[in-house]
CSV table of N, CA and C in Angstrom, one decimal:
chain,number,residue,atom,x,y,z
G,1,UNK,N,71.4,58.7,153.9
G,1,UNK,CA,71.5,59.2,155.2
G,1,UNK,C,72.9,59.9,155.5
G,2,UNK,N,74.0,59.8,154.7
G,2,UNK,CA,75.2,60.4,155.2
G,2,UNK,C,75.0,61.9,155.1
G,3,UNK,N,74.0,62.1,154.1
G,3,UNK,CA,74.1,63.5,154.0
G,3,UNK,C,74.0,64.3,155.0
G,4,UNK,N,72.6,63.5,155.8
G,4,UNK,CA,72.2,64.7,156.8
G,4,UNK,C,72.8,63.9,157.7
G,5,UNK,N,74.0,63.2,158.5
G,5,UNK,CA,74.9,63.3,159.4
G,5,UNK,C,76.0,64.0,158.3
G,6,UNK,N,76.3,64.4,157.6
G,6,UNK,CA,77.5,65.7,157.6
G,6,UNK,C,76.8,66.7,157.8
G,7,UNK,N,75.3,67.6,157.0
G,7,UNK,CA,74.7,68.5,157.6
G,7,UNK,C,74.7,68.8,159.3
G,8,UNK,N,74.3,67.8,159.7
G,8,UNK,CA,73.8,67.5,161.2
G,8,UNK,C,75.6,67.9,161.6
G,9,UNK,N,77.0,67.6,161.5
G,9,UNK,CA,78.1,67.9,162.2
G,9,UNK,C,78.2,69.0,161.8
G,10,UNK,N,77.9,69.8,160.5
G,10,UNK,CA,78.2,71.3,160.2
G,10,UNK,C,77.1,72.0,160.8
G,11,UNK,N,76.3,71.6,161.2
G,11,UNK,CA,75.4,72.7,161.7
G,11,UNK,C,75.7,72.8,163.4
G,12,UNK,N,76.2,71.3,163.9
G,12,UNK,CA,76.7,71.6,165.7
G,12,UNK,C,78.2,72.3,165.4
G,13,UNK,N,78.9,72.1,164.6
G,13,UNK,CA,80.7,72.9,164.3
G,13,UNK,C,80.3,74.2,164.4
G,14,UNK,N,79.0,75.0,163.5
G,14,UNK,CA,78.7,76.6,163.3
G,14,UNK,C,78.3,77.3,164.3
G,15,UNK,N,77.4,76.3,165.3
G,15,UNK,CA,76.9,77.0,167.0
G,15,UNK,C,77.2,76.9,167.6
G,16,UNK,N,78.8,75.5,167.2
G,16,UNK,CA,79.4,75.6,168.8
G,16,UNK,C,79.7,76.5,169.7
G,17,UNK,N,80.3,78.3,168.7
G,17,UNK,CA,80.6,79.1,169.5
G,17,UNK,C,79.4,80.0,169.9
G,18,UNK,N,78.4,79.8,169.5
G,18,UNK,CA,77.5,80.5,169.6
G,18,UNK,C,76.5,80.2,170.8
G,19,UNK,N,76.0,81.6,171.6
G,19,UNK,CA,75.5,81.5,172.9
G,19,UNK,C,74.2,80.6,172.8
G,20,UNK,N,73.2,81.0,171.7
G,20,UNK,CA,72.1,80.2,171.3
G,20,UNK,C,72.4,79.1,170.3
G,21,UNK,N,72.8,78.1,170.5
G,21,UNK,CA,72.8,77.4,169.8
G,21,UNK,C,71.0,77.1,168.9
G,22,UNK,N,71.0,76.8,167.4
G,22,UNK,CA,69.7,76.5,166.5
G,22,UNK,C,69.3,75.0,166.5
G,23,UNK,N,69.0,74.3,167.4
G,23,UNK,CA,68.6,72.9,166.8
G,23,UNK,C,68.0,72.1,166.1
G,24,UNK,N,68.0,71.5,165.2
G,24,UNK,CA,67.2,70.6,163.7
G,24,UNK,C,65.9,70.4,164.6
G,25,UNK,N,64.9,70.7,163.9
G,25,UNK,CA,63.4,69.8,164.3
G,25,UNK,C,64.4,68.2,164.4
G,26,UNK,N,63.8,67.8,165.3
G,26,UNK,CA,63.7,66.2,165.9
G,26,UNK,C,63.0,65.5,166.3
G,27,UNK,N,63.2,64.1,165.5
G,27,UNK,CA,61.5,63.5,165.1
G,27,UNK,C,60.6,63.7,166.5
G,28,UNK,N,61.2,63.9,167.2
G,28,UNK,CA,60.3,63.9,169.0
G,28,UNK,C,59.0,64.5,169.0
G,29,UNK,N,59.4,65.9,167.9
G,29,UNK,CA,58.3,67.4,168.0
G,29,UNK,C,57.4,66.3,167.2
G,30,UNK,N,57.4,65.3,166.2
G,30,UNK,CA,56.6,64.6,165.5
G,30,UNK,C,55.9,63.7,166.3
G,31,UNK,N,56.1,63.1,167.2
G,31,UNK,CA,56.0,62.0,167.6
G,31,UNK,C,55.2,62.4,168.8
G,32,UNK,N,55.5,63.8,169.4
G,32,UNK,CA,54.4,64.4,170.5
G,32,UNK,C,53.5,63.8,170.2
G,33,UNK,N,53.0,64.9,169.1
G,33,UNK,CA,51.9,65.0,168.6
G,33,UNK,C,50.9,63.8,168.2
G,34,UNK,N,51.7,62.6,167.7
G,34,UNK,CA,51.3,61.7,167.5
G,34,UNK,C,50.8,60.9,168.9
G,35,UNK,N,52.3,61.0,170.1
G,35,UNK,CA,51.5,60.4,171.3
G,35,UNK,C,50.4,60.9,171.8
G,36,UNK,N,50.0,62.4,172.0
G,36,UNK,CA,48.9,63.1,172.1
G,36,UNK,C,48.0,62.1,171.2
G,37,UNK,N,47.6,62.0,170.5
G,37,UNK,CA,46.1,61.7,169.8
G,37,UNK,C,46.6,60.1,170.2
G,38,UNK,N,47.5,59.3,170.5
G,38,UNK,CA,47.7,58.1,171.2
G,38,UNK,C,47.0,58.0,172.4
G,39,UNK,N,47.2,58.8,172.9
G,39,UNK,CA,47.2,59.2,174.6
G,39,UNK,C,45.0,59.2,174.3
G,40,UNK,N,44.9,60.5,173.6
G,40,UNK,CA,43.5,60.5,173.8
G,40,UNK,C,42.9,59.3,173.4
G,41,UNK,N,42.7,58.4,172.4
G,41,UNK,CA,42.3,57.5,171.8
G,41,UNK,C,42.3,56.6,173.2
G,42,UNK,N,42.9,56.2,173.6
G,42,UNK,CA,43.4,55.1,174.8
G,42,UNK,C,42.1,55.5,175.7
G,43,UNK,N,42.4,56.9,175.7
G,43,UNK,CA,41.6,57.5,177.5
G,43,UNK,C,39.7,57.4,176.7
G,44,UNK,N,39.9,57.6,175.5
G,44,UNK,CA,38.3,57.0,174.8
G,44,UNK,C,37.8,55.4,175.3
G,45,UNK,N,39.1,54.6,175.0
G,45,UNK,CA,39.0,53.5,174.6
G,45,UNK,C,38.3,52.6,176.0
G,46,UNK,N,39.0,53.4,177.3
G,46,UNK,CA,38.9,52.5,178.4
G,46,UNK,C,38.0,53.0,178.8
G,47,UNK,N,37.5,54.9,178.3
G,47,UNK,CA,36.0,54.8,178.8
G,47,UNK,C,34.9,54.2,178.3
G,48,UNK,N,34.7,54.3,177.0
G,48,UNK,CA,33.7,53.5,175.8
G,48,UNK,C,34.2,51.8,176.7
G,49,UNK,N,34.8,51.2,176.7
G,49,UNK,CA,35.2,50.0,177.8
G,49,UNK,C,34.5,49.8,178.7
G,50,UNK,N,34.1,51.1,179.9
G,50,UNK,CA,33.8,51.2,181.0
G,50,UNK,C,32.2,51.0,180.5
G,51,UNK,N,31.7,51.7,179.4
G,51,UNK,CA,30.1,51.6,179.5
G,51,UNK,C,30.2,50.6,178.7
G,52,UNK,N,30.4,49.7,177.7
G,52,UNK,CA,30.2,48.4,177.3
G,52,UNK,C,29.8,47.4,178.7
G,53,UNK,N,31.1,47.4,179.6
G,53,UNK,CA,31.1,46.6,180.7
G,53,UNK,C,29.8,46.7,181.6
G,54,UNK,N,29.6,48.1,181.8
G,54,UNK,CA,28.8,48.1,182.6
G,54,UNK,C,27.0,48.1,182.4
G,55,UNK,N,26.8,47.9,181.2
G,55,UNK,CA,25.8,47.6,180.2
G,55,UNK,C,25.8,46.3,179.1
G,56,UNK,N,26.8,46.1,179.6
G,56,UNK,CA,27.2,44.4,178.9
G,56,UNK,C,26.7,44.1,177.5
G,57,UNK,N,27.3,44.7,176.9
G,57,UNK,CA,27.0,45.3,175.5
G,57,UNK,C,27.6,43.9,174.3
G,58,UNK,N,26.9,43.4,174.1
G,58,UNK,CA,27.0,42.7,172.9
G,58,UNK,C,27.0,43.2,171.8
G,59,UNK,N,28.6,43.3,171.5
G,59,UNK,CA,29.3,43.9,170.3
G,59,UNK,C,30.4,43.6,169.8
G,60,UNK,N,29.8,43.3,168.5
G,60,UNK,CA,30.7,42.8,167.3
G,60,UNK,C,31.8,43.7,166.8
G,61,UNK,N,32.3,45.3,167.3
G,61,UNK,CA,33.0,46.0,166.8
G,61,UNK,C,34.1,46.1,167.7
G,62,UNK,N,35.5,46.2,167.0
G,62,UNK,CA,36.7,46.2,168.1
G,62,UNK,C,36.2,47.9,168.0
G,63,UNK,N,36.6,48.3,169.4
G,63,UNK,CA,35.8,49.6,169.9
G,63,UNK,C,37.5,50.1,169.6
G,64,UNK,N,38.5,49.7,169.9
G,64,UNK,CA,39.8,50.5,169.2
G,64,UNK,C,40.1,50.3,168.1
G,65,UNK,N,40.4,49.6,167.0
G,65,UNK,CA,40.6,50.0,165.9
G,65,UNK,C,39.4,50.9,165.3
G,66,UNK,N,37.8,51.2,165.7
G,66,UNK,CA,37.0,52.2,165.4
G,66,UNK,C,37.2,53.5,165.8
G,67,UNK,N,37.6,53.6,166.8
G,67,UNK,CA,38.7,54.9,167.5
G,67,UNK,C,40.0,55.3,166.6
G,68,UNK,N,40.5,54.5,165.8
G,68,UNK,CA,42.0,55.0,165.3
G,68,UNK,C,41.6,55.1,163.7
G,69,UNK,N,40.1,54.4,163.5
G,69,UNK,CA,39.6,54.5,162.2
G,69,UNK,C,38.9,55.4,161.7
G,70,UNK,N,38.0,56.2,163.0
G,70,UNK,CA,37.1,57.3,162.7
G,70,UNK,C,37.3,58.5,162.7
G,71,UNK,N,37.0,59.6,162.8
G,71,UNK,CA,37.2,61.2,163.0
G,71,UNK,C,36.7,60.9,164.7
G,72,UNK,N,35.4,60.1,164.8
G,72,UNK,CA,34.9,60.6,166.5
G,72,UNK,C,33.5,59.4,166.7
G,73,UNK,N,33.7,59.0,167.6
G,73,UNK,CA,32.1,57.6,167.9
G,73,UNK,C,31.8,58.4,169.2
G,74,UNK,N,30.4,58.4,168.8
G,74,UNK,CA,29.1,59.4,169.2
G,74,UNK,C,28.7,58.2,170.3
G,75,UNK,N,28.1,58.0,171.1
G,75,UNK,CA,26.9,56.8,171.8
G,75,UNK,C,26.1,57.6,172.4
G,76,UNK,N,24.6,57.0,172.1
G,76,UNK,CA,23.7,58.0,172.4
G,76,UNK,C,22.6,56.5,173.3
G,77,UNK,N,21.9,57.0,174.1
G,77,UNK,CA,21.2,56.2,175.0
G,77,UNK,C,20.1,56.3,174.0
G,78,UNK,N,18.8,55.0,174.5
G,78,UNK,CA,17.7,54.9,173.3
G,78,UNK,C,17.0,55.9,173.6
G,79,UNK,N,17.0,57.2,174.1
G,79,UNK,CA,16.2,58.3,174.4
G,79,UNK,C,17.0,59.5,173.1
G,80,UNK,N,18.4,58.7,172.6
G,80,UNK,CA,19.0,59.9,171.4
G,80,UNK,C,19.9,60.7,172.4
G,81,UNK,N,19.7,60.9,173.7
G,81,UNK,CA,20.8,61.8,174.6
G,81,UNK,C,22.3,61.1,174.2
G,82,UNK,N,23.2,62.4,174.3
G,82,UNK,CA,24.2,61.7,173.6
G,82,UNK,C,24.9,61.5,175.4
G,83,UNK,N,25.8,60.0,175.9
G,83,UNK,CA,26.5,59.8,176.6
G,83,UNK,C,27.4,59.4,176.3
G,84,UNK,N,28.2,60.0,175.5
G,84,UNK,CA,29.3,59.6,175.5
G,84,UNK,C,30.5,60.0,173.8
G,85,UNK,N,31.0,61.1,173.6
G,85,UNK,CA,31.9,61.1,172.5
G,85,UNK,C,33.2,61.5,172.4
G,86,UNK,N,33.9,60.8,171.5
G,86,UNK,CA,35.3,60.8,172.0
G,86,UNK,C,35.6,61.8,171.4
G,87,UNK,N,37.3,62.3,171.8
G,87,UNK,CA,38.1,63.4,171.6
G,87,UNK,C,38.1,64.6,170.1
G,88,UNK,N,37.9,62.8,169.6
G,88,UNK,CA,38.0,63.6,167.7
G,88,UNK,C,36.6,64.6,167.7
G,89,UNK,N,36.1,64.6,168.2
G,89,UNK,CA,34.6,65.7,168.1
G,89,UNK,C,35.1,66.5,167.7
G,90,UNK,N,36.3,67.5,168.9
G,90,UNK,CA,36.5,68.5,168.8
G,90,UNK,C,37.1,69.2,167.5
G,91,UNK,N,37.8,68.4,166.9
G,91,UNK,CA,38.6,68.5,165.8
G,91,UNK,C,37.6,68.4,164.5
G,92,UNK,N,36.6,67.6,164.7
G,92,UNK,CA,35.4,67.6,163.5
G,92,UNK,C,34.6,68.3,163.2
G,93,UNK,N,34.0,68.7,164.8
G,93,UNK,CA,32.8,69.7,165.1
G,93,UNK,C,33.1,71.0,166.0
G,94,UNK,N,34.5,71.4,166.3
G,94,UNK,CA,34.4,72.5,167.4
G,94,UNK,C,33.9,72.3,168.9
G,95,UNK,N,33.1,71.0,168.8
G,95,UNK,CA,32.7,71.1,170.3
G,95,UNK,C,33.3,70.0,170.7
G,96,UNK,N,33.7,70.6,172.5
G,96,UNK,CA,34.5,69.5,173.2
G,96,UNK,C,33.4,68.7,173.2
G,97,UNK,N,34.2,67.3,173.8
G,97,UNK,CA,33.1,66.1,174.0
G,97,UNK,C,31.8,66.5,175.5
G,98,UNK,N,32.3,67.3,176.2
G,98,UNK,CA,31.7,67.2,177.3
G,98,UNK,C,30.3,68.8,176.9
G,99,UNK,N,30.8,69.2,175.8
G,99,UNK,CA,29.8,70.4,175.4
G,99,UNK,C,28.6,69.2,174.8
G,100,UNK,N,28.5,68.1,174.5
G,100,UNK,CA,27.5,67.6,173.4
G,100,UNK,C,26.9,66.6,174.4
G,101,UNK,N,27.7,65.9,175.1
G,101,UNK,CA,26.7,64.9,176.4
G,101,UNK,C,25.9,65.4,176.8
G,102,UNK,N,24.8,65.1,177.1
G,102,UNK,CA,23.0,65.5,177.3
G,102,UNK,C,22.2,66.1,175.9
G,103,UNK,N,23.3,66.4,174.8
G,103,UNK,CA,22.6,66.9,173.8
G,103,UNK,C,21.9,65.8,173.1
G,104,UNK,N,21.2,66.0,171.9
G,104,UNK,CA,20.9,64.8,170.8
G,104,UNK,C,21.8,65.2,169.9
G,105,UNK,N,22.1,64.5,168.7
G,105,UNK,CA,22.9,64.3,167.7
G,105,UNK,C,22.1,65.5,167.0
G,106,UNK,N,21.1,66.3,167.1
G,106,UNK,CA,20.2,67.1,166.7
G,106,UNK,C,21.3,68.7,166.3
G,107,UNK,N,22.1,68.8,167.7
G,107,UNK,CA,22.7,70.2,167.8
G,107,UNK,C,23.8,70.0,166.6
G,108,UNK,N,24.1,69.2,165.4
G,108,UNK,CA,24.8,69.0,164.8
G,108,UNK,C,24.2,69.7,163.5
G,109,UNK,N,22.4,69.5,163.3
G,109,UNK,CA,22.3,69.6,162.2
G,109,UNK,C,21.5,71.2,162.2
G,110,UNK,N,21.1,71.2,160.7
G,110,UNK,CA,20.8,72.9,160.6
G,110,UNK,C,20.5,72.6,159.4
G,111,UNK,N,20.3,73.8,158.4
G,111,UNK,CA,19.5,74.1,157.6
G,111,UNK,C,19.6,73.8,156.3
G,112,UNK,N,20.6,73.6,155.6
G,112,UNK,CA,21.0,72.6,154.7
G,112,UNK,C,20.9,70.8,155.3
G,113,UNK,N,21.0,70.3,155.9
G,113,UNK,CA,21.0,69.3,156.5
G,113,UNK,C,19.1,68.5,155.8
G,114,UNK,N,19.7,67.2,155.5
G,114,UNK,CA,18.9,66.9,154.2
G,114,UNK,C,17.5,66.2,154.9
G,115,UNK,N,16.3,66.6,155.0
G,115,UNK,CA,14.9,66.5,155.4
G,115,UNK,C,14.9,64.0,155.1
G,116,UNK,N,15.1,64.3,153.9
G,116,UNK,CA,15.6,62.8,153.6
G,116,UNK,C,16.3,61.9,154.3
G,117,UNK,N,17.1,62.4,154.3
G,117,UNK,CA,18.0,61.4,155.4
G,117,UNK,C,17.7,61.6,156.6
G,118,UNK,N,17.4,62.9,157.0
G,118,UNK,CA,16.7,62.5,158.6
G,118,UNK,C,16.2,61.4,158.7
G,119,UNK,N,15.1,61.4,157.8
G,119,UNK,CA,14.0,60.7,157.7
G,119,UNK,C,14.3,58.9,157.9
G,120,UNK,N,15.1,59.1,156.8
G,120,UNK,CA,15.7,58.1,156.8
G,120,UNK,C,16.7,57.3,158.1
G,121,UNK,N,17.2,58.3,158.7
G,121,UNK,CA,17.6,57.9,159.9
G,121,UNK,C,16.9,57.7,161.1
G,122,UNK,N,15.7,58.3,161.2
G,122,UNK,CA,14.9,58.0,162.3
G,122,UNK,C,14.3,56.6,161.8
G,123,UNK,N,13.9,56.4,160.5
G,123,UNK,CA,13.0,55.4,160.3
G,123,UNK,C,14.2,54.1,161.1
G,124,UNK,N,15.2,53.8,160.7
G,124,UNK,CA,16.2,52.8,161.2
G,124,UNK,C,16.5,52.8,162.7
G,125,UNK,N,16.2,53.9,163.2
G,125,UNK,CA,16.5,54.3,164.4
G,125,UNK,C,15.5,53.2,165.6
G,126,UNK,N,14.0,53.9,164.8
G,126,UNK,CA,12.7,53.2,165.2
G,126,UNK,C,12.8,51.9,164.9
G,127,UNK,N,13.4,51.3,164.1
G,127,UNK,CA,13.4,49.8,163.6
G,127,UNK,C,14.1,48.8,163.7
G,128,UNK,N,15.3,50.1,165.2
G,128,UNK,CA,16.6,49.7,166.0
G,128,UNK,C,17.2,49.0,164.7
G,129,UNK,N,17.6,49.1,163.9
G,129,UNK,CA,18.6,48.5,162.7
G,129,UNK,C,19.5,50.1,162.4
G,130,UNK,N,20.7,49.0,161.5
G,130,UNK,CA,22.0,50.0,161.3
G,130,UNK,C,21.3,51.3,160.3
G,131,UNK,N,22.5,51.4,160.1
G,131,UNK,CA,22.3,52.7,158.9
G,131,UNK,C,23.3,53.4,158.8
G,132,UNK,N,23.7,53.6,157.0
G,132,UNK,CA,25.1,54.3,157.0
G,132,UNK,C,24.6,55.6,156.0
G,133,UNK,N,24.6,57.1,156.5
G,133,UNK,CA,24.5,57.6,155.1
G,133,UNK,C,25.3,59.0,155.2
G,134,UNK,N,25.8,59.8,154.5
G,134,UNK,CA,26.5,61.0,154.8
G,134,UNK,C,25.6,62.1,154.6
G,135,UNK,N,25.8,63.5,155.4
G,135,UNK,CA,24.6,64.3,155.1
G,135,UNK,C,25.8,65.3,156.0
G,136,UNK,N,24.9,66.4,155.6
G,136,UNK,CA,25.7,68.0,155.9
G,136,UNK,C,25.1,68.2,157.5
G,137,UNK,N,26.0,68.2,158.3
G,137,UNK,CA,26.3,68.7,159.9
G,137,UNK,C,27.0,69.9,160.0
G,138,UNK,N,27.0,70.6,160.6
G,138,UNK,CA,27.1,72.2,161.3
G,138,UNK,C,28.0,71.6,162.8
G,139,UNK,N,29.3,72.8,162.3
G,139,UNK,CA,30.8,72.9,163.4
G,139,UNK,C,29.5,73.8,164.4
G,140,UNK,N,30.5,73.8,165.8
G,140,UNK,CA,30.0,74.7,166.5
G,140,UNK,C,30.0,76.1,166.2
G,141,UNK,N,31.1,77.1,165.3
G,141,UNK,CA,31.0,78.0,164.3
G,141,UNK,C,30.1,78.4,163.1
G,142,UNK,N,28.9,77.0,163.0
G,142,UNK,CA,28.2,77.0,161.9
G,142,UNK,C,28.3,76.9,160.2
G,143,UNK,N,29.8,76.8,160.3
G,143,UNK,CA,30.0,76.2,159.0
G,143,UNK,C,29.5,74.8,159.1
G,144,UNK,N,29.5,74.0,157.6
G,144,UNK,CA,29.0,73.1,157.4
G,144,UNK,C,29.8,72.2,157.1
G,145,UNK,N,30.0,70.8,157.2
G,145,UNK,CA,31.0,70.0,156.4
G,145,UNK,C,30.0,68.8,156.2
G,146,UNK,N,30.3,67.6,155.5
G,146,UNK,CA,29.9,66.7,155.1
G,146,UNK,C,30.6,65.4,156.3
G,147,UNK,N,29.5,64.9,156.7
G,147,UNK,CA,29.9,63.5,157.9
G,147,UNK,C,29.3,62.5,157.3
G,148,UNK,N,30.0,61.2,157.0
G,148,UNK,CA,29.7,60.0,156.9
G,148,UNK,C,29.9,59.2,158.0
G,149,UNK,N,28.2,58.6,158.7
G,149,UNK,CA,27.7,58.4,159.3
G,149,UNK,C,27.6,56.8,159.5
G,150,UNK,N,28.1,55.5,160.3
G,150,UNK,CA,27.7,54.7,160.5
G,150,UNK,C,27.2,54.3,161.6
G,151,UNK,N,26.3,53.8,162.3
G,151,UNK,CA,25.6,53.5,163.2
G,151,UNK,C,25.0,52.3,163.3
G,152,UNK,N,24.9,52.2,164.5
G,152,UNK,CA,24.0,50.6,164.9
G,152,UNK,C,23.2,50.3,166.2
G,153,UNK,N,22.5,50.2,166.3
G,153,UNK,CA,22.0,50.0,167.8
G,153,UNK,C,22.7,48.7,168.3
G,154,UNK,N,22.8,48.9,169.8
G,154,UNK,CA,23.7,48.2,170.6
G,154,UNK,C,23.1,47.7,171.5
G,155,UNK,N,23.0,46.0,171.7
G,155,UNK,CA,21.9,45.4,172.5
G,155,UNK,C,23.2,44.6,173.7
G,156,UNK,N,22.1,44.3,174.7
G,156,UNK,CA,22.8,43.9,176.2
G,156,UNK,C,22.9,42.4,175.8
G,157,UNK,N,23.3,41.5,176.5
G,157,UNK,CA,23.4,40.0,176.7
G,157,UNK,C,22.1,39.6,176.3
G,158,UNK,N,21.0,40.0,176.9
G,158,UNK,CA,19.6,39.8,177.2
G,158,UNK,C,19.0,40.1,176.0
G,159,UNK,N,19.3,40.7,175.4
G,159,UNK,CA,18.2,41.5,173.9
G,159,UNK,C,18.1,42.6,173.7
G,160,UNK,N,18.7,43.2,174.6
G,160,UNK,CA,17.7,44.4,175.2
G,160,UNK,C,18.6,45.7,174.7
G,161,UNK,N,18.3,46.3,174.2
G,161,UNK,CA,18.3,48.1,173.1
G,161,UNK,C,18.9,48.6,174.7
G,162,UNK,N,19.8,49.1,174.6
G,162,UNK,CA,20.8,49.7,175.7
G,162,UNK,C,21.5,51.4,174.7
G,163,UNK,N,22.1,51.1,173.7
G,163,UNK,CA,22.7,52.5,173.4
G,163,UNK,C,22.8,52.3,171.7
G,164,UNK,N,23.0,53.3,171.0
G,164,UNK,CA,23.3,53.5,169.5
G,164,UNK,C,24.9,53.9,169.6
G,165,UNK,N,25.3,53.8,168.4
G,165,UNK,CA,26.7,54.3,168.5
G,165,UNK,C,27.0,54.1,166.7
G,166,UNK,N,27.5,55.4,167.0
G,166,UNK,CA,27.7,56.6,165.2
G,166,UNK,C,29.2,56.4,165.3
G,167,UNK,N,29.5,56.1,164.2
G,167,UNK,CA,30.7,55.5,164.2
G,167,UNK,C,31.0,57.1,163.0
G,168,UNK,N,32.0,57.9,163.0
G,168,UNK,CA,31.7,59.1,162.1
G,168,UNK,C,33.2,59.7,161.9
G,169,UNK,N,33.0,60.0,160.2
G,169,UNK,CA,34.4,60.6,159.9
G,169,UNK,C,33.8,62.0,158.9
G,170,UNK,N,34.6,63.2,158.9
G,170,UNK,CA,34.6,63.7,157.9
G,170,UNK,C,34.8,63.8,156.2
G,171,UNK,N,33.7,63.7,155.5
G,171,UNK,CA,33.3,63.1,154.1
G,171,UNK,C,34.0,64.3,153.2
């Protein structure tokens, strides 16, 4: 570290006279960026919070380390409407979170998108059990990337099938 504090005094000694002084990137510009995706994660965490609570969701998963662990957690009501996806969407799929609520997980997929694994995922869907499998989804641009897919149905106090939730990173 001495090095870059003598860099660091030869570089303030060379602009002293100078009208614009040049300043070193500083870890700050790093650490924005970092509190930003802090910041969003959090504002996920206490909404995903809000509908657990208020659907009293019996669930085994810390809903924030899945947030800091995934690309984006989808929740979809047992009708498949999506209510609810966090920030990382945008960054996975092109679409903001608030373009995909009311949609089904459906506007994801397209024509490569594997007939099998649908299949496969409705069957689990119907049989409210998990399911993990990866398969080709479509950005809002229509390129294609590969999403690994975990999911589970989410039951109330009572028993009762309340929401699904896609736990999802890019594969």
């Amino acid at each position: 570290m001495p090095d870059l504090k003598n860099y660091d005094n030869s570089v303030a000694l060379a602009n002293a006279n100078k009208r614009n002084a040049i300043f070193p990137l500083l870890s700050w510009d790093i650490y924005g960026a970092f509190f930003h995706n802090l910041k969003k994660n959090h504002e996920d965490f206490l909404e995903l919070e809000q509908i657990a609570t208020s659907y009293k969701w019996k669930l085994e998963l810390n809903l924030r380390e899945e947030l800091n662990e995934n690309d984006t957690i989808i929740v979809t009501n047992p009708n498949l409407e999506i209510v609810f996806a966090s920030n990382g969407i945008l960054e996975m799929s092109g679409y903001k979170p608030n373009e995909v609520v009311g949609q089904t997980p459906k506007i994801f997929q397209g024509k490569n998108t594997s007939a099998e694994k649908r299949a496969e995922i409705n069957v689990a869907i119907l049989n409210q059990q998990p399911f993990e499998v990866t398969l080709i989804n479509y950005k809002k641009d229509g390129k294609s990337y590969d999403c690994h897919i975990r999911s589970f149905p989410i039951f109330n106090k009572k028993g009762q099938l309340t929401h699904f939730i896609a736990l999802e990173k890019a594969a």
